[in-house]
Amino acid sequence: MGFSEIITLVGVLIVILGFAFKLDAILIIMLAAIVTALVGGLGPVDMLETLGSTFVGNRPMAIFIMIMLVIGTLERNGLRESAAKLIAKVKGSTPGMVLGAYGIMRSIFAAFNVSFGGVAGFVRPVVMPMMEGAVEAKGKKMNEKHLETLKGMGGGIENIAWFFCQVLFVGGAGGLLVQSTLANLETPIHVELLDLVIISIPVAIFAVLTAIVVYYIRDRKMMKKYYGSGASKSSSKKSVSKQKDGGGKR
Amino acid sequence: MNFDWNWVINWEWVSPFAWFGNPDINLGLKLLEIVFIIMGLICIYAAVKNAKDKENAASIGTAVFWGALGIVLATGRYLPPLINGLLIFTMAVPAVFRKVKIGKTNAPSSEQTKKQSDKIGMKIFLPAFSMGIFAILFALLFSNESALPTLSQAALVGVSVGVIVAIVMLIVYDRKNTPDIFMKDSERFLSMIGPLCMLPMLLASLGAIFTAAGVGDVIATMVGGIIPYGNVPVGIIVYALGMVIFTMIMGNAFAAITVMTVGIGFPFVLAHGANPVVIGMLALTSGYCGTLMTPMAANFNIVPVAMLDMKSNYGVIKQQIYIALPVLLFQIVFMILFYNAGWFGHA
């Protein structure tokens, strides 16, 4: 491999170093784009034209801006409070259970290739307040570190369910890409879309279950750590003792 | 280095009227353009609001950023690529110099939201769910129609229709929800996310520039050099890890799959008889494990950090790494077991 090939990696180097030194993300990307274009022998006009065309072509990624049109006002009208009230009615619910329930729901919709509003449209206005409500329903105040971790997990369950279950949709973008990649090889290989979906099922189940189970266990540990061992059990004990009313001592 | 500029050179100017009037362009694309125009108008509203805002310490930079973004979103379809490129450069300048700031906001107090929750109650979930419900409806109803040919277009248009329906419901619930309130609330959310709003598209552009410069081929050649010829399990491991690394660099597994399959997947794995269904598909989903671990996948890992108001920039990635790694291991083991079990042959 010659110098002219290795030098194309300078943009990659800028990206890696930039993120490692926690520079501004937009600065890193603009620098990497300009430098890669320059060492690739592109003029400034070609560089700007590529930037323009690809940016415009990827506008669907900014759909969250459309969702913002209503989310702020939904929250103004008490969506977060109502979500917390709703989950408080489910006795013994924990943030981990809320995450798990959302993960399953999200996976089913993803298999039909449908997004449910993502972090902007659903995790922030509904899932987060439900998790907070589940803690507050036990009479505890949300711990900040716990909340930060739960936010990360909320984003995590959203992404994991979407990525690995979206491929279960026959004719989804992922399967089509694999099919065309294999068909365009020097020795073309034909694969059926349905076979690609079937082989994705065990991976999807493993990925979503791992996320749900690991997040649940981590949340339970944090519940014990931040709110004492009584917190996660108190309400379930209550319901047990209610059922056993008149049943004598334990 | 081979750049393919045909698609840029072939660009022709079409007026918005001619474009919307052209019966050959399908309805789904046209509806999606209307959605982009609405999104652009929201950004332009943010620009005007911040330009006039005396409480914003960087009102000019903020206005330039949202104004340029709004123009590209709303009218990028009809502008020459060079003008779009210049506008993107223009919006990046205040972003890099940290001159995009939050001005005066009208965030509701917790008393207000509590009062509204008591007043409206559980009915609030109807508009909250309308985006998802309309996304599903549109996907189901229109996916096979020629009007909305691709499912993702149908779902995007559906989400947007759901937003409009939600707005109508909120106005019916409480007349205090005026158009002015909706605009101010969306501006507040836009400002909260700030310059990160442009990041997903910018990263996609960088990916295209990397691809054009041949970055993928160089990486595939480097990674391929370490595989002993004919050792399929090692080939599978390198192919999967190569997908992860390349996806982390590009922020997108789709950009990685073609290059990695041509450079590694075919010569070191598929050519030796491994099942292409298993290898091809799991290579892609191995790449998804890379997407979970990289800040380059901004729309999944960085924009949500701003939306959720998190303290750590890598707060979402931190909770994804320890899931992505076992899932990757599962897939590699799955591919190797499948190969060793002898389920060979091209499907």
XYZ file of C-alpha atoms in Angstrom:
597
model
C 0.000 0.000 0.000
C 1.466 3.308 -1.065
C 1.629 6.681 0.611
C -1.216 8.056 -1.504
C -3.520 5.423 0.007
C -2.368 5.721 3.613
C -2.753 9.514 3.506
C -6.519 9.144 2.904
C -6.732 7.896 6.474
C -5.700 11.296 7.862
C -9.394 12.239 8.106
C -10.049 9.106 10.161
C -7.138 10.064 12.416
C -8.622 13.536 12.929
C -11.951 11.981 13.918
C -10.378 9.536 16.390
C -8.059 12.131 17.976
C -10.791 14.776 17.980
C -13.242 12.620 19.908
C -10.454 11.311 22.175
C -9.531 14.893 23.134
C -13.230 15.794 23.404
C -13.093 18.601 20.854
C -16.276 20.113 19.469
C -17.983 17.471 17.300
C -18.874 19.877 14.474
C -15.293 21.200 14.401
C -13.904 17.656 14.173
C -16.195 16.719 11.290
C -15.655 19.912 9.303
C -11.866 19.523 9.713
C -11.941 15.851 8.729
C -14.100 16.637 5.686
C -11.893 19.505 4.507
C -8.608 17.637 5.057
C -9.844 14.417 3.423
C -11.100 16.400 0.436
C -7.802 18.294 0.126
C -5.515 15.246 0.316
C -7.907 13.550 -2.107
C -7.204 16.306 -4.611
C -10.663 17.877 -4.428
C -11.120 21.577 -4.945
C -13.126 23.639 -2.461
C -16.054 23.781 -4.904
C -16.291 19.994 -5.230
C -16.015 19.675 -1.463
C -18.846 22.154 -0.844
C -21.017 20.505 -3.496
C -20.595 17.061 -1.927
C -21.325 18.545 1.483
C -24.456 20.225 0.122
C -25.879 17.247 -1.781
C -25.322 14.677 0.944
C -26.614 16.963 3.701
C -29.814 17.644 1.753
C -30.162 13.953 0.885
C -30.085 13.041 4.568
C -32.728 15.488 5.807
C -35.017 12.634 6.989
C -32.562 12.260 9.888
C -33.828 15.599 11.214
C -37.426 14.370 11.578
C -37.069 15.019 15.319
C -37.433 18.728 14.499
C -40.977 17.996 13.263
C -41.706 16.069 16.470
C -40.465 19.033 18.553
C -43.403 20.999 17.195
C -45.693 19.177 19.596
C -43.533 17.617 22.336
C -42.843 20.881 24.187
C -46.534 21.708 24.353
C -47.420 18.123 25.313
C -45.096 18.467 28.289
C -46.593 21.886 29.076
C -49.968 20.187 29.299
C -48.834 17.705 31.916
C -47.738 14.679 29.865
C -44.831 13.929 32.185
C -46.964 14.239 35.323
C -49.701 12.085 33.819
C -47.188 9.418 32.773
C -45.843 9.340 36.335
C -49.381 9.058 37.759
C -50.218 6.237 35.369
C -47.204 4.134 36.314
C -47.780 4.781 40.030
C -51.046 2.838 39.656
C -49.043 -0.271 38.743
C -48.017 -1.484 42.181
C -44.434 -2.570 42.637
C -43.282 -1.253 39.284
C -39.615 -0.305 38.992
C -37.680 1.685 36.364
C -36.204 -1.605 35.142
C -39.683 -2.986 34.469
C -40.701 0.177 32.606
C -37.581 -0.168 30.437
C -38.327 -3.817 29.784
C -41.937 -3.151 28.825
C -40.868 -0.362 26.484
C -38.150 -2.581 25.006
C -40.687 -5.274 24.117
C -43.174 -2.780 22.681
C -40.429 -1.039 20.723
C -39.170 -4.358 19.326
C -42.610 -5.361 18.059
C -43.109 -2.040 16.292
C -39.561 -2.133 14.926
C -40.272 -5.521 13.347
C -42.952 -3.709 11.338
C -40.338 -1.091 10.469
C -42.195 1.599 12.381
C -40.551 4.113 14.644
C -42.576 5.333 17.585
C -41.174 8.849 17.777
C -37.817 7.772 19.185
C -36.131 9.538 22.065
C -37.770 12.864 21.210
C -41.291 11.556 20.783
C -41.468 8.813 23.381
C -38.501 8.177 25.680
C -38.267 11.741 26.954
C -41.975 12.572 27.351
C -43.329 9.156 28.448
C -40.686 6.556 29.387
C -38.495 8.857 31.523
C -41.351 10.281 33.649
C -42.705 6.746 34.100
C -39.343 5.607 35.443
C -39.191 8.634 37.742
C -42.789 8.010 38.771
C -41.977 4.393 39.615
C -39.321 5.577 42.084
C -41.397 8.423 43.502
C -44.396 6.120 44.005
C -42.287 4.384 46.656
C -41.959 7.668 48.497
C -38.327 8.154 47.480
C -36.691 11.070 45.748
C -34.926 10.239 42.465
C -31.160 10.014 42.898
C -29.270 12.025 40.270
C -26.765 9.337 39.360
C -29.578 6.820 39.064
C -31.493 9.210 36.812
C -28.463 9.793 34.564
C -27.953 6.030 34.165
C -31.657 5.512 33.448
C -31.560 8.201 30.749
C -28.653 6.378 29.112
C -30.541 3.081 29.360
C -33.651 4.701 27.880
C -31.619 5.767 24.854
C -29.970 2.334 24.833
C -33.155 0.253 24.814
C -34.540 2.519 22.088
C -31.504 1.970 19.838
C -30.993 -1.733 20.535
C -34.641 -2.662 19.928
C -34.741 -0.540 16.778
C -31.480 -1.805 15.248
C -31.893 -5.526 15.825
C -35.651 -5.832 15.302
C -35.879 -3.583 12.265
C -34.020 -6.294 10.314
C -36.969 -8.635 11.033
C -39.025 -6.689 8.525
C -39.040 -8.456 5.137
C -37.958 -5.858 2.608
C -36.359 -3.564 5.199
C -33.354 -1.479 4.236
C -30.806 -3.738 5.987
C -31.842 -6.948 4.244
C -32.070 -5.243 0.857
C -28.553 -3.887 1.281
C -27.113 -7.299 2.185
C -28.951 -8.863 -0.770
C -27.630 -6.297 -3.253
C -24.097 -6.393 -1.798
C -23.934 -10.174 -2.297
C -25.539 -9.926 -5.756
C -22.944 -7.369 -6.884
C -19.889 -9.455 -5.920
C -17.525 -10.600 -8.666
C -19.079 -14.041 -8.229
C -22.692 -13.026 -7.598
C -24.495 -14.821 -4.759
C -28.277 -14.803 -4.607
C -29.969 -14.829 -1.203
C -33.682 -14.591 -0.384
C -34.877 -11.721 1.797
C -36.999 -14.072 3.893
C -33.943 -16.235 4.711
C -32.074 -13.132 5.840
C -34.977 -12.297 8.166
C -35.180 -15.832 9.593
C -31.471 -15.905 10.437
C -31.841 -12.521 12.187
C -34.440 -13.830 14.649
C -32.027 -15.464 17.149
C -29.762 -12.392 17.062
C -32.702 -10.035 17.655
C -34.008 -12.107 20.561
C -30.547 -12.354 22.123
C -29.842 -8.619 21.754
C -33.168 -7.387 23.145
C -33.259 -9.926 25.976
C -29.664 -9.133 26.973
C -30.493 -5.435 27.141
C -33.732 -5.953 29.092
C -32.236 -8.435 31.586
C -28.951 -6.599 32.161
C -30.682 -3.214 32.505
C -33.216 -4.764 34.911
C -30.489 -6.256 37.106
C -28.432 -3.057 37.090
C -31.502 -1.008 37.976
C -32.382 -3.324 40.851
C -28.869 -2.966 42.246
C -29.106 0.833 41.985
C -32.510 0.809 43.672
C -30.974 -1.024 46.625
C -27.904 1.173 46.685
C -29.647 4.542 46.491
C -32.941 3.928 48.274
C -32.113 1.110 50.670
C -33.128 -2.529 50.401
C -36.635 -1.743 51.609
C -37.447 0.505 48.685
C -37.669 -2.041 45.940
C -39.626 -4.483 48.071
C -41.847 -2.275 50.210
C -44.755 -2.010 47.815
C -44.679 -5.635 46.761
C -44.632 -6.638 50.440
C -47.633 -4.425 50.973
C -49.594 -6.163 48.262
C -48.527 -9.565 49.542
C -49.603 -8.730 53.072
C -52.898 -7.430 51.735
C -53.583 -10.722 50.052
C -52.627 -12.587 53.158
C -54.792 -10.461 55.410
C -56.313 -12.731 57.987
C -53.870 -15.419 57.058
C -52.012 -15.066 60.322
C -48.326 -14.597 60.979
C -45.507 -15.303 58.616
C -8.219 8.229 -6.393
C -11.487 7.927 -8.230
C -14.149 10.429 -7.383
C -17.476 10.040 -9.039
C -18.873 13.482 -9.508
C -21.484 12.601 -12.115
C -24.318 12.861 -9.680
C -23.203 16.343 -8.691
C -22.551 17.484 -12.247
C -25.883 16.136 -13.444
C -27.742 18.381 -11.042
C -30.303 20.594 -12.763
C -32.285 23.457 -11.369
C -36.006 22.779 -11.004
C -38.343 25.402 -9.611
C -40.426 24.293 -6.605
C -43.597 24.820 -8.648
C -42.381 22.674 -11.521
C -41.185 20.036 -9.053
C -44.441 19.820 -7.111
C -46.418 19.956 -10.359
C -44.484 17.094 -11.967
C -46.816 14.058 -12.026
C -43.852 11.668 -12.431
C -42.587 12.474 -8.946
C -44.475 10.335 -6.456
C -46.774 11.795 -3.846
C -44.738 10.389 -0.950
C -41.687 12.429 -1.907
C -43.810 15.537 -2.328
C -45.444 15.093 1.077
C -42.000 14.554 2.594
C -40.816 17.837 1.008
C -43.759 19.585 2.699
C -42.601 18.098 6.013
C -39.097 19.481 5.339
C -40.599 22.902 4.608
C -42.428 22.848 7.968
C -39.197 21.806 9.716
C -37.347 24.614 7.952
C -39.975 27.140 9.025
C -39.591 26.053 12.663
C -35.840 26.745 12.392
C -36.425 30.093 10.673
C -38.834 31.026 13.468
C -36.018 30.217 15.936
C -33.673 32.450 13.904
C -36.047 35.425 13.947
C -36.893 34.957 17.621
C -33.226 34.849 18.642
C -32.226 37.741 16.376
C -34.666 39.944 18.305
C -33.896 38.386 21.684
C -31.945 40.802 23.889
C -31.466 38.135 26.562
C -29.476 35.939 24.167
C -25.761 36.695 24.650
C -25.020 35.513 21.099
C -28.169 36.528 19.265
C -26.485 37.049 15.862
C -24.601 33.733 15.812
C -27.707 31.907 17.001
C -29.858 33.554 14.316
C -27.306 32.758 11.581
C -27.193 29.109 12.624
C -30.963 28.520 12.728
C -31.559 30.671 9.657
C -29.068 28.782 7.490
C -30.316 25.409 8.768
C -33.904 26.446 8.099
C -33.122 27.484 4.516
C -31.292 24.226 3.759
C -34.070 22.106 5.288
C -36.914 23.951 3.580
C -35.425 24.770 0.184
C -32.317 22.577 -0.131
C -34.132 20.490 -2.730
C -34.218 23.416 -5.190
C -30.857 25.080 -4.445
C -27.621 24.236 -6.284
C -25.388 21.880 -4.233
C -22.722 24.600 -4.044
C -25.125 27.056 -2.374
C -26.233 24.338 0.067
C -22.579 23.611 0.837
C -21.906 27.298 1.517
C -24.978 27.514 3.765
C -23.793 24.465 5.722
C -20.382 26.074 6.097
C -22.101 29.262 7.276
C -24.076 27.446 9.964
C -21.010 25.541 11.136
C -19.071 28.751 11.901
C -21.194 30.000 14.842
C -21.577 26.384 15.995
C -17.810 25.846 16.198
C -17.208 29.205 17.899
C -19.920 28.423 20.459
C -22.029 31.348 19.340
C -25.278 29.373 19.255
C -26.938 29.984 22.590
C -30.225 29.675 24.395
C -32.119 32.938 24.716
C -35.203 33.780 26.711
C -37.366 30.717 27.254
C -40.909 30.285 28.434
C -40.508 26.941 30.183
C -43.651 26.124 32.171
C -43.308 25.897 35.946
C -43.968 22.584 37.646
C -47.112 24.110 39.219
C -48.404 24.875 35.727
C -47.740 21.403 34.388
C -49.243 19.773 37.508
C -52.357 21.880 37.103
C -52.649 20.934 33.433
C -52.124 17.254 34.281
C -55.006 17.447 36.798
C -57.163 19.245 34.278
C -56.519 17.151 31.153
C -55.607 13.879 32.821
C -55.001 10.653 30.934
C -56.505 12.091 27.739
C -53.045 13.589 27.165
C -51.873 10.172 25.948
C -54.058 10.383 22.847
C -52.006 13.155 21.212
C -48.817 11.622 22.654
C -49.526 8.341 20.885
C -50.889 9.887 17.697
C -47.423 10.141 16.099
C -46.777 6.430 16.558
C -50.311 5.442 15.576
C -50.231 7.466 12.358
C -46.753 6.137 11.535
C -48.139 2.592 11.748
C -51.331 3.486 9.863
C -49.461 5.121 7.020
C -46.974 2.263 6.860
C -49.784 -0.309 6.695
C -52.084 1.600 4.355
C -49.634 3.049 1.897
C -46.664 0.708 1.793
C -47.964 -1.124 -1.263
C -49.458 1.889 -2.959
C -47.498 3.629 -5.635
C -48.254 6.949 -3.959
C -45.929 6.284 -1.027
C -43.555 3.689 -2.404
C -41.089 3.242 0.404
C -42.109 2.331 3.862
C -39.760 4.754 5.564
C -41.238 7.624 3.544
C -44.738 6.496 4.489
C -43.782 6.274 8.164
C -42.088 9.698 8.148
C -45.128 11.292 6.551
C -47.305 9.373 9.042
C -45.342 10.700 12.039
C -45.755 14.214 10.669
C -49.506 13.804 10.147
C -49.620 12.491 13.721
C -47.908 15.683 14.890
C -50.555 17.823 13.171
C -53.377 15.704 14.672
C -51.764 16.013 18.115
C -51.639 19.800 17.741
C -55.362 19.897 16.905
C -56.195 17.698 19.918
C -54.160 19.903 22.267
C -55.968 23.011 21.007
C -59.317 21.286 21.591
C -58.283 20.248 25.129
C -57.259 23.763 26.106
C -57.681 26.924 24.072
C -54.655 28.391 25.855
C -52.562 26.201 23.507
C -52.321 28.819 20.786
C -50.087 28.577 17.672
C -47.783 31.036 19.416
C -47.349 28.591 22.323
C -46.497 25.719 19.947
C -43.870 27.810 18.151
C -42.297 29.033 21.398
C -42.245 25.532 22.868
C -40.620 24.043 19.780
C -38.039 26.847 19.759
C -37.250 26.017 23.392
C -36.630 22.373 22.469
C -34.572 23.285 19.393
C -32.378 25.556 21.520
C -31.948 22.777 24.053
C -30.469 20.517 21.367
C -28.671 23.449 19.749
C -26.006 22.974 17.056
C -26.257 19.182 17.453
C -29.340 19.441 15.217
C -27.054 19.609 12.164
C -24.738 16.810 13.317
C -26.572 13.739 11.924
C -26.654 15.171 8.387
C -23.095 16.484 8.664
C -21.835 13.044 9.655
C -23.616 11.484 6.704
C -21.783 13.978 4.479
C -18.445 13.083 6.034
C -19.231 9.423 5.397
C -19.809 10.218 1.721
C -16.532 12.133 1.497
C -14.671 9.244 3.206
C -16.230 6.787 0.757
C -15.317 8.934 -2.230
C -11.731 9.203 -0.975
C -11.449 5.404 -0.781
C -11.011 5.213 3.002
C -12.962 1.957 3.085
C -10.730 0.179 0.584
C -7.608 1.140 2.496
C -9.031 -0.147 5.776
C -10.254 -3.380 4.133
C -6.780 -3.966 2.645
C -5.085 -3.312 5.996
C -7.475 -5.532 7.965
C -7.439 -8.275 5.310
C -3.637 -8.453 5.479
C -3.704 -10.144 8.896
C -5.842 -13.177 7.944
C -4.050 -16.481 7.241
C -5.359 -17.723 3.882
C -8.007 -20.414 4.117
C -8.661 -20.063 7.844
C -12.401 -19.390 7.802
C -13.018 -18.932 11.574
C -10.269 -16.297 11.714
C -11.753 -14.761 8.579
C -15.178 -14.593 10.275
C -13.723 -12.919 13.373
C -11.798 -10.342 11.324
C -14.812 -9.686 9.073
C -17.061 -9.062 12.090
C -14.493 -6.922 13.937
C -13.726 -5.070 10.705
C -17.420 -4.271 10.380
C -17.455 -2.972 13.963
C -14.345 -0.792 13.537
C -15.353 0.569 10.154
C -18.880 1.286 11.398
C -17.466 3.135 14.402
C -15.386 5.310 12.075
C -18.190 5.980 9.601
C -20.986 6.065 12.181
C -23.051 3.832 9.919
C -23.019 0.087 9.267
C -24.564 0.587 5.828
C -21.436 2.426 4.701
C -19.281 -0.455 5.924
C -21.024 -3.569 4.614
C -20.225 -3.257 0.908
C -16.548 -2.400 1.345
C -15.965 -5.048 4.015
C -17.794 -7.766 2.089
C -15.829 -7.138 -1.100
C -12.511 -6.748 0.750
C -12.801 -9.445 3.452
C -16.148 -11.217 3.599
C -15.973 -12.693 0.118
C -12.267 -13.625 -0.325
C -11.669 -14.929 3.217
C -15.064 -16.349 4.239
C -17.688 -16.778 1.511
C -15.279 -18.060 -1.152
C -14.478 -20.955 1.209
C -18.052 -22.155 1.323
C -19.564 -20.426 4.349
C -23.315 -19.819 4.200
C -23.909 -16.381 2.627
C -27.278 -15.869 4.363
C -25.719 -16.220 7.811
C -22.471 -14.426 7.040
C -23.979 -11.548 5.053
C -26.738 -10.768 7.505
C -24.769 -11.195 10.713
C -21.939 -9.082 9.325
C -24.428 -6.240 9.059
C -25.818 -6.728 12.556
C -22.245 -7.071 13.897
C -21.755 -3.628 12.411
C -24.807 -2.462 14.394
C -22.842 -3.328 17.563
C -20.290 -0.774 16.328
C -23.069 1.798 15.828
C -23.976 1.385 19.507
C -20.432 2.291 20.586
C -19.529 5.353 18.502
C -20.160 9.095 18.848
C -20.091 9.214 15.037
C -23.624 7.779 15.068
C -24.810 11.129 16.349
C -28.518 10.774 15.741
C -28.623 7.620 17.876
C -25.979 8.344 20.510
C -25.336 12.094 20.807
C -28.557 13.962 19.918
C -30.490 11.883 22.514
C -27.980 13.027 25.170
C -29.109 16.607 24.503
C -32.776 15.642 24.297
C -32.615 13.883 27.652
C -30.586 16.716 29.186
C -27.785 14.374 30.314
C -24.574 15.378 32.060
C -22.136 13.172 30.159
C -21.826 13.530 26.377
C -21.241 9.794 26.145
C -24.027 8.917 28.610
C -25.982 6.831 26.099
C -22.904 5.074 24.680
C -21.795 4.118 28.213
C -25.016 2.147 28.710
C -24.737 0.495 25.286
C -21.141 -0.777 25.271
C -21.737 -3.564 27.798
C -24.734 -4.769 25.747
C -23.053 -4.414 22.329
C -20.009 -6.520 23.265
C -21.866 -9.693 24.349
C -24.202 -9.354 21.341
C -21.149 -9.149 19.062
C -19.588 -12.180 20.731
C -22.873 -14.093 20.312
C -22.911 -13.337 16.596
C -19.284 -14.320 16.013
C -19.782 -17.610 17.867
C -23.034 -18.185 15.958
C -21.304 -17.679 12.597
C -18.384 -19.964 13.482
C -20.647 -22.708 14.898
C -22.861 -22.525 11.838
C -19.777 -22.940 9.632
C -18.255 -25.735 11.696
C -21.558 -27.619 11.832
C -21.202 -27.986 8.098
C -24.248 -26.096 6.869
C -22.335 -25.107 3.780
C -23.354 -24.182 0.336
C -24.715 -21.188 -1.372
C -28.348 -20.561 -0.641
